[in-house]
Amino acid sequence: MTDNNHSHFQHLYFVLTGIPGLELKYYWMAFPLGAIYVIALFGNGVIISTIKSELSLHMPMYYFLCMLALADTGLAICTMPSMLGIFWFNYKSIAFDACLVQMYFIHTFSAIESGVLVAMAFDRVVAIWKPLRYGTILTNSVVCRTGAVILTRAICVVFPVPFLIKRLPFYRSNILSHSFCLHQDVMSLACASTRVNSLYGLIAVIFTKGSDSLSILLSYAFILQTVMAIASGDGQLKALNTCVSHICAVLIFYVPLIGVSVIHRFGKHLSPLTHALMANAYLLIPPVLNPIVYTMKTKEIRRKLIQIFVPAKVTAEG
């Protein structure tokens, strides 16, 4: 009878965890955290507005970069309310349904970013393999359809996840181990079998990030093969130099992701602090570092930043 009463019970809210052991320093950590979000939102906003306004950037490579910036902006916005709530106001509660919504959008934008990185890898393959046909292969129509496929895949793959969580009973602990809601974290608090959730989660990861990472590896294997066939050393370096920004973006996204996955699977003995820091790095590093990388490599974006800041400086001096 007790089990039957609990079978459909769910907490009204979950309690989020900031960074274990550093609770007394939240006040001082609030300002750097706020600066991180400002950099992420401002940097990605500059990239989007620059690509929109600069006709010279109306190319497939930069359209994909705009998609990447939109995905990074979405990731930052998803985690910002709960993160700032904890570190600025010490507010750790999140309603059950709000947690599911946040979880859905975090995983959706993460899947979108992974898909965009694959599209950018394919863009580099075409640019190096068939440079003279680049514009005829990657037309605006192809870019739009690619973006639609990436978005549709992410929405459809992640869509069942909140409903799989919703069906589970929760009547014991309601304390999550991160500053935001992730599928594995919420699932671990369930008081029933989570085999279906685990199986679907594994399938979703393989279908998105697993296949995406393999596609990127194969793309760069083909790129290296093509570059090695170029006669001149300068030509080889010039071709590889066009891939530097994308390689950085791939590493920025996948290194924290692999770290979180390894720690979750094999690091049960590690402190909660390590788990929290890796999870925060996984979601905060890409939105912050990607704009910095592409700003350094794209003169039009650097010029846009100068136009934003120099007039303010001149006005202040006047």
mmCIF file of C-alpha atoms in Angstrom:
data_model
loop_
_atom_site.group_PDB
_atom_site.id
_atom_site.type_symbol
_atom_site.label_atom_id
_atom_site.label_comp_id
_atom_site.label_asym_id
_atom_site.label_seq_id
_atom_site.Cartn_x
_atom_site.Cartn_y
_atom_site.Cartn_z
ATOM 1 C CA MET A 1 0.000 0.000 0.000
ATOM 2 C CA THR A 2 2.858 2.346 0.874
ATOM 3 C CA ASP A 3 4.556 1.696 -2.450
ATOM 4 C CA ASN A 4 1.278 2.326 -4.260
ATOM 5 C CA ASN A 5 0.833 5.668 -2.475
ATOM 6 C CA HIS A 6 4.349 6.674 -3.461
ATOM 7 C CA SER A 7 4.139 5.420 -7.035
ATOM 8 C CA HIS A 8 3.082 8.785 -8.460
ATOM 9 C CA PHE A 9 4.515 11.083 -5.815
ATOM 10 C CA GLN A 10 6.810 13.896 -6.973
ATOM 11 C CA HIS A 11 8.559 16.681 -5.116
ATOM 12 C CA LEU A 12 7.177 20.163 -5.565
ATOM 13 C CA TYR A 13 10.723 21.435 -5.993
ATOM 14 C CA PHE A 14 14.369 20.390 -6.121
ATOM 15 C CA VAL A 15 17.224 21.942 -4.200
ATOM 16 C CA LEU A 16 20.187 22.941 -6.355
ATOM 17 C CA THR A 17 23.773 22.760 -5.151
ATOM 18 C CA GLY A 18 26.324 25.456 -5.889
ATOM 19 C CA ILE A 19 29.957 24.554 -5.281
ATOM 20 C CA PRO A 20 30.266 22.284 -2.226
ATOM 21 C CA GLY A 21 32.601 23.541 0.457
ATOM 22 C CA LEU A 22 32.724 27.098 -0.858
ATOM 23 C CA GLU A 23 29.360 28.346 0.408
ATOM 24 C CA LEU A 24 30.951 31.129 2.478
ATOM 25 C CA LYS A 25 32.663 32.503 -0.631
ATOM 26 C CA TYR A 26 29.586 32.705 -2.833
ATOM 27 C CA TYR A 27 29.411 36.479 -2.369
ATOM 28 C CA TRP A 28 32.883 36.898 -3.855
ATOM 29 C CA MET A 29 32.258 34.363 -6.599
ATOM 30 C CA ALA A 30 29.075 36.124 -7.683
ATOM 31 C CA PHE A 31 30.897 38.953 -9.460
ATOM 32 C CA PRO A 32 33.248 36.790 -11.584
ATOM 33 C CA LEU A 33 30.272 34.587 -12.446
ATOM 34 C CA GLY A 34 28.267 37.622 -13.525
ATOM 35 C CA ALA A 35 31.222 38.776 -15.629
ATOM 36 C CA ILE A 36 31.370 35.350 -17.295
ATOM 37 C CA TYR A 37 27.729 35.618 -18.355
ATOM 38 C CA VAL A 38 28.226 39.184 -19.581
ATOM 39 C CA ILE A 39 31.191 38.075 -21.709
ATOM 40 C CA ALA A 40 29.235 35.101 -23.072
ATOM 41 C CA LEU A 41 26.112 37.059 -23.991
ATOM 42 C CA PHE A 42 27.956 40.142 -25.239
ATOM 43 C CA GLY A 43 30.552 38.182 -27.207
ATOM 44 C CA ASN A 44 28.026 35.959 -28.959
ATOM 45 C CA GLY A 45 25.754 38.931 -29.547
ATOM 46 C CA VAL A 46 28.596 40.792 -31.283
ATOM 47 C CA ILE A 47 29.285 37.766 -33.505
ATOM 48 C CA ILE A 48 25.616 37.477 -34.518
ATOM 49 C CA SER A 49 25.184 41.204 -35.208
ATOM 50 C CA THR A 50 28.477 41.424 -37.126
ATOM 51 C CA ILE A 51 27.629 38.495 -39.395
ATOM 52 C CA LYS A 52 24.187 39.990 -39.991
ATOM 53 C CA SER A 53 25.499 43.460 -40.890
ATOM 54 C CA GLU A 54 28.736 42.642 -42.766
ATOM 55 C CA LEU A 55 28.045 41.566 -46.348
ATOM 56 C CA SER A 56 31.562 40.129 -46.609
ATOM 57 C CA LEU A 57 30.611 37.576 -43.937
ATOM 58 C CA HIS A 58 27.527 36.318 -45.788
ATOM 59 C CA MET A 59 29.192 32.980 -46.469
ATOM 60 C CA PRO A 60 28.387 29.418 -45.310
ATOM 61 C CA MET A 61 31.309 29.377 -42.854
ATOM 62 C CA TYR A 62 29.985 32.432 -41.025
ATOM 63 C CA TYR A 63 26.359 31.343 -41.224
ATOM 64 C CA PHE A 64 27.393 28.212 -39.314
ATOM 65 C CA LEU A 65 29.359 30.406 -36.887
ATOM 66 C CA CYS A 66 26.164 32.415 -36.322
ATOM 67 C CA MET A 67 24.331 29.167 -35.513
ATOM 68 C CA LEU A 68 27.099 28.266 -33.058
ATOM 69 C CA ALA A 69 26.793 31.663 -31.386
ATOM 70 C CA LEU A 70 23.017 31.238 -31.104
ATOM 71 C CA ALA A 71 23.480 27.812 -29.488
ATOM 72 C CA ASP A 72 26.036 29.236 -27.043
ATOM 73 C CA THR A 73 23.683 32.089 -26.206
ATOM 74 C CA GLY A 74 20.892 29.589 -25.546
ATOM 75 C CA LEU A 75 23.131 27.520 -23.246
ATOM 76 C CA ALA A 76 24.143 30.613 -21.283
ATOM 77 C CA ILE A 77 20.551 31.800 -20.897
ATOM 78 C CA CYS A 78 19.408 28.330 -19.756
ATOM 79 C CA THR A 79 21.820 28.131 -16.825
ATOM 80 C CA MET A 80 21.954 31.825 -15.904
ATOM 81 C CA PRO A 81 18.782 32.087 -13.729
ATOM 82 C CA SER A 82 19.640 29.171 -11.436
ATOM 83 C CA MET A 83 23.373 29.936 -11.280
ATOM 84 C CA LEU A 84 22.914 33.625 -10.447
ATOM 85 C CA GLY A 85 20.076 32.752 -8.074
ATOM 86 C CA ILE A 86 22.431 30.549 -6.050
ATOM 87 C CA PHE A 87 25.535 32.736 -6.054
ATOM 88 C CA TRP A 88 23.879 36.163 -5.882
ATOM 89 C CA PHE A 89 20.818 35.545 -3.738
ATOM 90 C CA ASN A 90 21.508 32.123 -2.139
ATOM 91 C CA TYR A 91 18.218 30.928 -3.680
ATOM 92 C CA LYS A 92 18.589 27.203 -4.323
ATOM 93 C CA SER A 93 15.031 25.979 -4.960
ATOM 94 C CA ILE A 94 13.656 25.201 -8.400
ATOM 95 C CA ALA A 95 10.133 23.953 -9.096
ATOM 96 C CA PHE A 96 9.850 20.400 -10.428
ATOM 97 C CA ASP A 97 8.374 21.438 -13.776
ATOM 98 C CA ALA A 98 10.807 24.351 -14.113
ATOM 99 C CA CYS A 99 13.639 21.894 -13.561
ATOM 100 C CA LEU A 100 12.339 19.705 -16.391
ATOM 101 C CA VAL A 101 12.086 22.731 -18.696
ATOM 102 C CA GLN A 102 15.639 23.813 -17.892
ATOM 103 C CA MET A 103 16.892 20.262 -18.373
ATOM 104 C CA TYR A 104 15.193 20.028 -21.775
ATOM 105 C CA PHE A 105 16.674 23.257 -23.096
ATOM 106 C CA ILE A 106 20.176 22.568 -21.747
ATOM 107 C CA HIS A 107 20.318 19.205 -23.504
ATOM 108 C CA THR A 108 18.664 20.588 -26.650
ATOM 109 C CA PHE A 109 21.092 23.479 -27.068
ATOM 110 C CA SER A 110 23.987 21.141 -26.303
ATOM 111 C CA ALA A 111 22.813 18.791 -29.080
ATOM 112 C CA ILE A 112 22.403 21.762 -31.430
ATOM 113 C CA GLU A 113 25.963 22.922 -30.741
ATOM 114 C CA SER A 114 27.300 19.441 -31.400
ATOM 115 C CA GLY A 115 25.434 19.307 -34.715
ATOM 116 C CA VAL A 116 26.672 22.749 -35.758
ATOM 117 C CA LEU A 117 30.269 21.684 -35.106
ATOM 118 C CA VAL A 118 29.730 18.793 -37.551
ATOM 119 C CA ALA A 119 28.327 21.191 -40.154
ATOM 120 C CA MET A 120 31.347 23.453 -39.690
ATOM 121 C CA ALA A 121 33.653 20.459 -40.166
ATOM 122 C CA PHE A 122 31.884 19.613 -43.436
ATOM 123 C CA ASP A 123 32.237 23.264 -44.458
ATOM 124 C CA ARG A 124 36.020 22.997 -43.973
ATOM 125 C CA VAL A 125 36.097 19.734 -45.957
ATOM 126 C CA VAL A 126 34.398 21.377 -48.948
ATOM 127 C CA ALA A 127 36.532 24.537 -48.690
ATOM 128 C CA ILE A 128 39.782 22.556 -48.782
ATOM 129 C CA TRP A 129 38.753 19.678 -51.050
ATOM 130 C CA LYS A 130 36.741 21.613 -53.659
ATOM 131 C CA PRO A 131 37.595 25.320 -53.165
ATOM 132 C CA LEU A 132 36.449 26.319 -56.655
ATOM 133 C CA ARG A 133 33.041 24.709 -56.143
ATOM 134 C CA TYR A 134 32.601 25.868 -52.542
ATOM 135 C CA GLY A 135 29.867 28.392 -53.370
ATOM 136 C CA THR A 136 27.943 26.012 -55.622
ATOM 137 C CA ILE A 137 28.020 23.097 -53.138
ATOM 138 C CA LEU A 138 27.227 25.040 -49.967
ATOM 139 C CA THR A 139 24.470 27.306 -51.241
ATOM 140 C CA ASN A 140 22.230 29.332 -48.955
ATOM 141 C CA SER A 141 19.510 26.730 -49.457
ATOM 142 C CA VAL A 142 21.838 23.927 -48.348
ATOM 143 C CA VAL A 143 22.918 25.924 -45.285
ATOM 144 C CA CYS A 144 19.289 26.613 -44.319
ATOM 145 C CA ARG A 145 18.309 22.966 -44.716
ATOM 146 C CA THR A 146 21.337 21.895 -42.685
ATOM 147 C CA GLY A 147 20.360 24.259 -39.878
ATOM 148 C CA ALA A 148 16.786 22.970 -39.975
ATOM 149 C CA VAL A 149 17.984 19.346 -39.744
ATOM 150 C CA ILE A 150 20.270 20.172 -36.797
ATOM 151 C CA LEU A 151 17.447 21.957 -34.962
ATOM 152 C CA THR A 152 14.858 19.259 -35.698
ATOM 153 C CA ARG A 153 17.168 16.449 -34.617
ATOM 154 C CA ALA A 154 17.964 18.143 -31.303
ATOM 155 C CA ILE A 155 14.314 18.926 -30.519
ATOM 156 C CA CYS A 156 13.068 15.436 -31.389
ATOM 157 C CA VAL A 157 15.853 13.499 -29.646
ATOM 158 C CA VAL A 158 15.581 15.406 -26.361
ATOM 159 C CA PHE A 159 11.772 15.764 -26.403
ATOM 160 C CA PRO A 160 10.980 12.411 -24.653
ATOM 161 C CA VAL A 161 13.466 13.036 -21.810
ATOM 162 C CA PRO A 162 11.280 15.264 -19.570
ATOM 163 C CA PHE A 163 8.336 12.878 -19.969
ATOM 164 C CA LEU A 164 10.505 9.905 -19.025
ATOM 165 C CA ILE A 165 11.495 11.782 -15.873
ATOM 166 C CA LYS A 166 7.923 12.909 -15.196
ATOM 167 C CA ARG A 167 6.678 9.318 -14.943
ATOM 168 C CA LEU A 168 9.136 8.471 -12.129
ATOM 169 C CA PRO A 169 8.279 8.761 -8.411
ATOM 170 C CA PHE A 170 10.398 11.019 -6.175
ATOM 171 C CA TYR A 171 9.775 10.778 -2.437
ATOM 172 C CA ARG A 172 13.245 10.641 -0.869
ATOM 173 C CA SER A 173 16.019 13.165 -1.416
ATOM 174 C CA ASN A 174 15.330 16.213 -3.570
ATOM 175 C CA ILE A 175 18.866 17.636 -3.453
ATOM 176 C CA LEU A 176 20.592 17.815 -6.834
ATOM 177 C CA SER A 177 24.369 17.823 -7.137
ATOM 178 C CA HIS A 178 24.684 20.718 -9.621
ATOM 179 C CA SER A 179 23.630 24.335 -10.010
ATOM 180 C CA PHE A 180 21.218 23.379 -12.798
ATOM 181 C CA CYS A 181 19.119 20.403 -13.843
ATOM 182 C CA LEU A 182 20.703 17.627 -15.889
ATOM 183 C CA HIS A 183 19.031 14.380 -16.902
ATOM 184 C CA GLN A 184 21.426 12.019 -15.124
ATOM 185 C CA ASP A 185 21.388 14.110 -11.954
ATOM 186 C CA VAL A 186 17.583 14.229 -11.695
ATOM 187 C CA MET A 187 17.246 10.583 -12.715
ATOM 188 C CA SER A 188 19.564 9.473 -9.893
ATOM 189 C CA LEU A 189 17.040 10.727 -7.294
ATOM 190 C CA ALA A 190 14.173 8.600 -8.616
ATOM 191 C CA CYS A 191 12.703 5.904 -6.367
ATOM 192 C CA ALA A 192 11.993 3.390 -9.135
ATOM 193 C CA SER A 193 13.788 1.612 -11.938
ATOM 194 C CA THR A 194 15.462 4.053 -14.334
ATOM 195 C CA ARG A 195 16.474 1.431 -16.897
ATOM 196 C CA VAL A 196 14.327 2.980 -19.641
ATOM 197 C CA ASN A 197 15.730 6.444 -18.916
ATOM 198 C CA SER A 198 19.300 5.166 -18.918
ATOM 199 C CA LEU A 199 18.813 3.233 -22.153
ATOM 200 C CA TYR A 200 17.168 6.134 -23.947
ATOM 201 C CA GLY A 201 19.801 8.548 -22.626
ATOM 202 C CA LEU A 202 22.544 6.296 -23.986
ATOM 203 C CA ILE A 203 20.831 6.014 -27.374
ATOM 204 C CA ALA A 204 20.357 9.799 -27.521
ATOM 205 C CA VAL A 205 24.017 10.464 -26.701
ATOM 206 C CA ILE A 206 25.220 7.946 -29.297
ATOM 207 C CA PHE A 207 22.860 9.361 -31.941
ATOM 208 C CA THR A 208 23.940 12.964 -31.304
ATOM 209 C CA LYS A 209 27.331 13.537 -29.708
ATOM 210 C CA GLY A 210 28.687 10.067 -30.436
ATOM 211 C CA SER A 211 27.948 10.159 -34.153
ATOM 212 C CA ASP A 212 28.899 13.852 -34.311
ATOM 213 C CA SER A 213 32.339 13.329 -32.775
ATOM 214 C CA LEU A 214 32.993 10.420 -35.142
ATOM 215 C CA SER A 215 31.914 12.552 -38.117
ATOM 216 C CA ILE A 216 34.273 15.338 -37.051
ATOM 217 C CA LEU A 217 37.184 12.899 -36.680
ATOM 218 C CA LEU A 218 36.527 11.427 -40.129
ATOM 219 C CA SER A 219 36.236 14.920 -41.610
ATOM 220 C CA TYR A 220 39.634 15.933 -40.284
ATOM 221 C CA ALA A 221 41.191 12.660 -41.399
ATOM 222 C CA PHE A 222 39.987 13.493 -44.904
ATOM 223 C CA ILE A 223 41.180 17.109 -44.543
ATOM 224 C CA LEU A 224 44.670 15.958 -43.522
ATOM 225 C CA GLN A 225 44.785 13.544 -46.445
ATOM 226 C CA THR A 226 43.781 16.352 -48.822
ATOM 227 C CA VAL A 227 46.251 18.835 -47.312
ATOM 228 C CA MET A 228 49.143 16.364 -47.547
ATOM 229 C CA ALA A 229 48.463 16.149 -51.290
ATOM 230 C CA ILE A 230 49.128 19.904 -51.682
ATOM 231 C CA ALA A 231 52.578 20.401 -53.207
ATOM 232 C CA SER A 232 53.766 23.552 -51.435
ATOM 233 C CA GLY A 233 54.366 23.812 -47.697
ATOM 234 C CA ASP A 234 52.866 27.315 -47.650
ATOM 235 C CA GLY A 235 49.711 25.978 -49.253
ATOM 236 C CA GLN A 236 49.452 23.264 -46.619
ATOM 237 C CA LEU A 237 49.859 25.757 -43.766
ATOM 238 C CA LYS A 238 47.342 28.144 -45.326
ATOM 239 C CA ALA A 239 44.779 25.353 -45.670
ATOM 240 C CA LEU A 240 45.279 24.126 -42.108
ATOM 241 C CA ASN A 241 45.155 27.679 -40.764
ATOM 242 C CA THR A 242 41.541 27.973 -41.945
ATOM 243 C CA CYS A 243 40.677 25.087 -39.574
ATOM 244 C CA VAL A 244 42.312 26.447 -36.412
ATOM 245 C CA SER A 245 39.226 28.239 -35.068
ATOM 246 C CA HIS A 246 36.992 25.238 -35.656
ATOM 247 C CA ILE A 247 39.479 22.840 -34.049
ATOM 248 C CA CYS A 248 39.552 25.123 -30.985
ATOM 249 C CA ALA A 249 35.738 25.165 -30.869
ATOM 250 C CA VAL A 250 35.628 21.353 -31.070
ATOM 251 C CA LEU A 251 38.137 20.999 -28.230
ATOM 252 C CA ILE A 252 36.345 23.644 -26.145
ATOM 253 C CA PHE A 253 33.089 21.688 -26.452
ATOM 254 C CA TYR A 254 34.214 18.056 -26.345
ATOM 255 C CA VAL A 255 37.039 18.122 -23.765
ATOM 256 C CA PRO A 256 34.758 19.275 -20.885
ATOM 257 C CA LEU A 257 32.025 16.929 -22.174
ATOM 258 C CA ILE A 258 34.373 13.933 -22.112
ATOM 259 C CA GLY A 259 35.636 15.018 -18.688
ATOM 260 C CA VAL A 260 32.117 15.163 -17.253
ATOM 261 C CA SER A 261 31.238 11.770 -18.765
ATOM 262 C CA VAL A 262 34.397 10.076 -17.434
ATOM 263 C CA ILE A 263 33.981 11.536 -13.951
ATOM 264 C CA HIS A 264 30.305 10.558 -13.840
ATOM 265 C CA ARG A 265 31.108 6.996 -14.918
ATOM 266 C CA PHE A 266 34.394 6.305 -13.137
ATOM 267 C CA GLY A 267 34.823 9.088 -10.581
ATOM 268 C CA LYS A 268 32.328 8.063 -7.911
ATOM 269 C CA HIS A 269 35.139 8.294 -5.343
ATOM 270 C CA LEU A 270 35.945 11.922 -6.250
ATOM 271 C CA SER A 271 34.711 14.810 -4.123
ATOM 272 C CA PRO A 272 31.413 16.580 -4.951
ATOM 273 C CA LEU A 273 33.510 19.690 -5.595
ATOM 274 C CA THR A 274 35.189 18.002 -8.580
ATOM 275 C CA HIS A 275 31.848 16.907 -10.053
ATOM 276 C CA ALA A 276 30.397 20.409 -9.618
ATOM 277 C CA LEU A 277 33.382 22.178 -11.182
ATOM 278 C CA MET A 278 33.462 19.857 -14.203
ATOM 279 C CA ALA A 279 29.717 20.249 -14.804
ATOM 280 C CA ASN A 280 30.008 24.043 -14.575
ATOM 281 C CA ALA A 281 32.982 24.020 -16.957
ATOM 282 C CA TYR A 282 31.051 21.877 -19.456
ATOM 283 C CA LEU A 283 28.263 24.452 -19.767
ATOM 284 C CA LEU A 284 30.128 27.726 -19.135
ATOM 285 C CA ILE A 285 33.384 27.335 -21.052
ATOM 286 C CA PRO A 286 32.024 27.057 -24.657
ATOM 287 C CA PRO A 287 29.803 30.186 -24.550
ATOM 288 C CA VAL A 288 32.704 32.228 -23.136
ATOM 289 C CA LEU A 289 35.696 30.943 -25.114
ATOM 290 C CA ASN A 290 34.114 30.483 -28.558
ATOM 291 C CA PRO A 291 33.518 34.247 -29.074
ATOM 292 C CA ILE A 292 37.095 34.962 -27.939
ATOM 293 C CA VAL A 293 38.555 32.430 -30.386
ATOM 294 C CA TYR A 294 36.537 33.652 -33.367
ATOM 295 C CA THR A 295 37.091 37.322 -32.498
ATOM 296 C CA MET A 296 40.857 36.756 -32.571
ATOM 297 C CA LYS A 297 40.632 35.049 -35.984
ATOM 298 C CA THR A 298 38.051 37.314 -37.692
ATOM 299 C CA LYS A 299 39.045 40.905 -38.438
ATOM 300 C CA GLU A 300 35.452 42.028 -39.112
ATOM 301 C CA ILE A 301 34.431 41.008 -35.581
ATOM 302 C CA ARG A 302 37.472 42.765 -34.108
ATOM 303 C CA ARG A 303 36.543 45.898 -36.051
ATOM 304 C CA LYS A 304 32.998 45.704 -34.650
ATOM 305 C CA LEU A 305 34.373 45.584 -31.098
ATOM 306 C CA ILE A 306 36.563 48.616 -31.785
ATOM 307 C CA GLN A 307 33.531 50.515 -33.093
ATOM 308 C CA ILE A 308 31.660 49.671 -29.898
ATOM 309 C CA PHE A 309 34.352 50.648 -27.406
ATOM 310 C CA VAL A 310 36.401 53.393 -29.033
ATOM 311 C CA PRO A 311 33.551 55.962 -29.306
ATOM 312 C CA ALA A 312 32.781 55.452 -25.623
ATOM 313 C CA LYS A 313 36.439 56.023 -24.803
ATOM 314 C CA VAL A 314 36.614 59.185 -26.919
ATOM 315 C CA THR A 315 33.439 60.536 -25.313
ATOM 316 C CA ALA A 316 34.804 59.864 -21.844
ATOM 317 C CA GLU A 317 38.078 61.672 -22.668
ATOM 318 C CA GLY A 318 36.206 64.618 -24.133
#
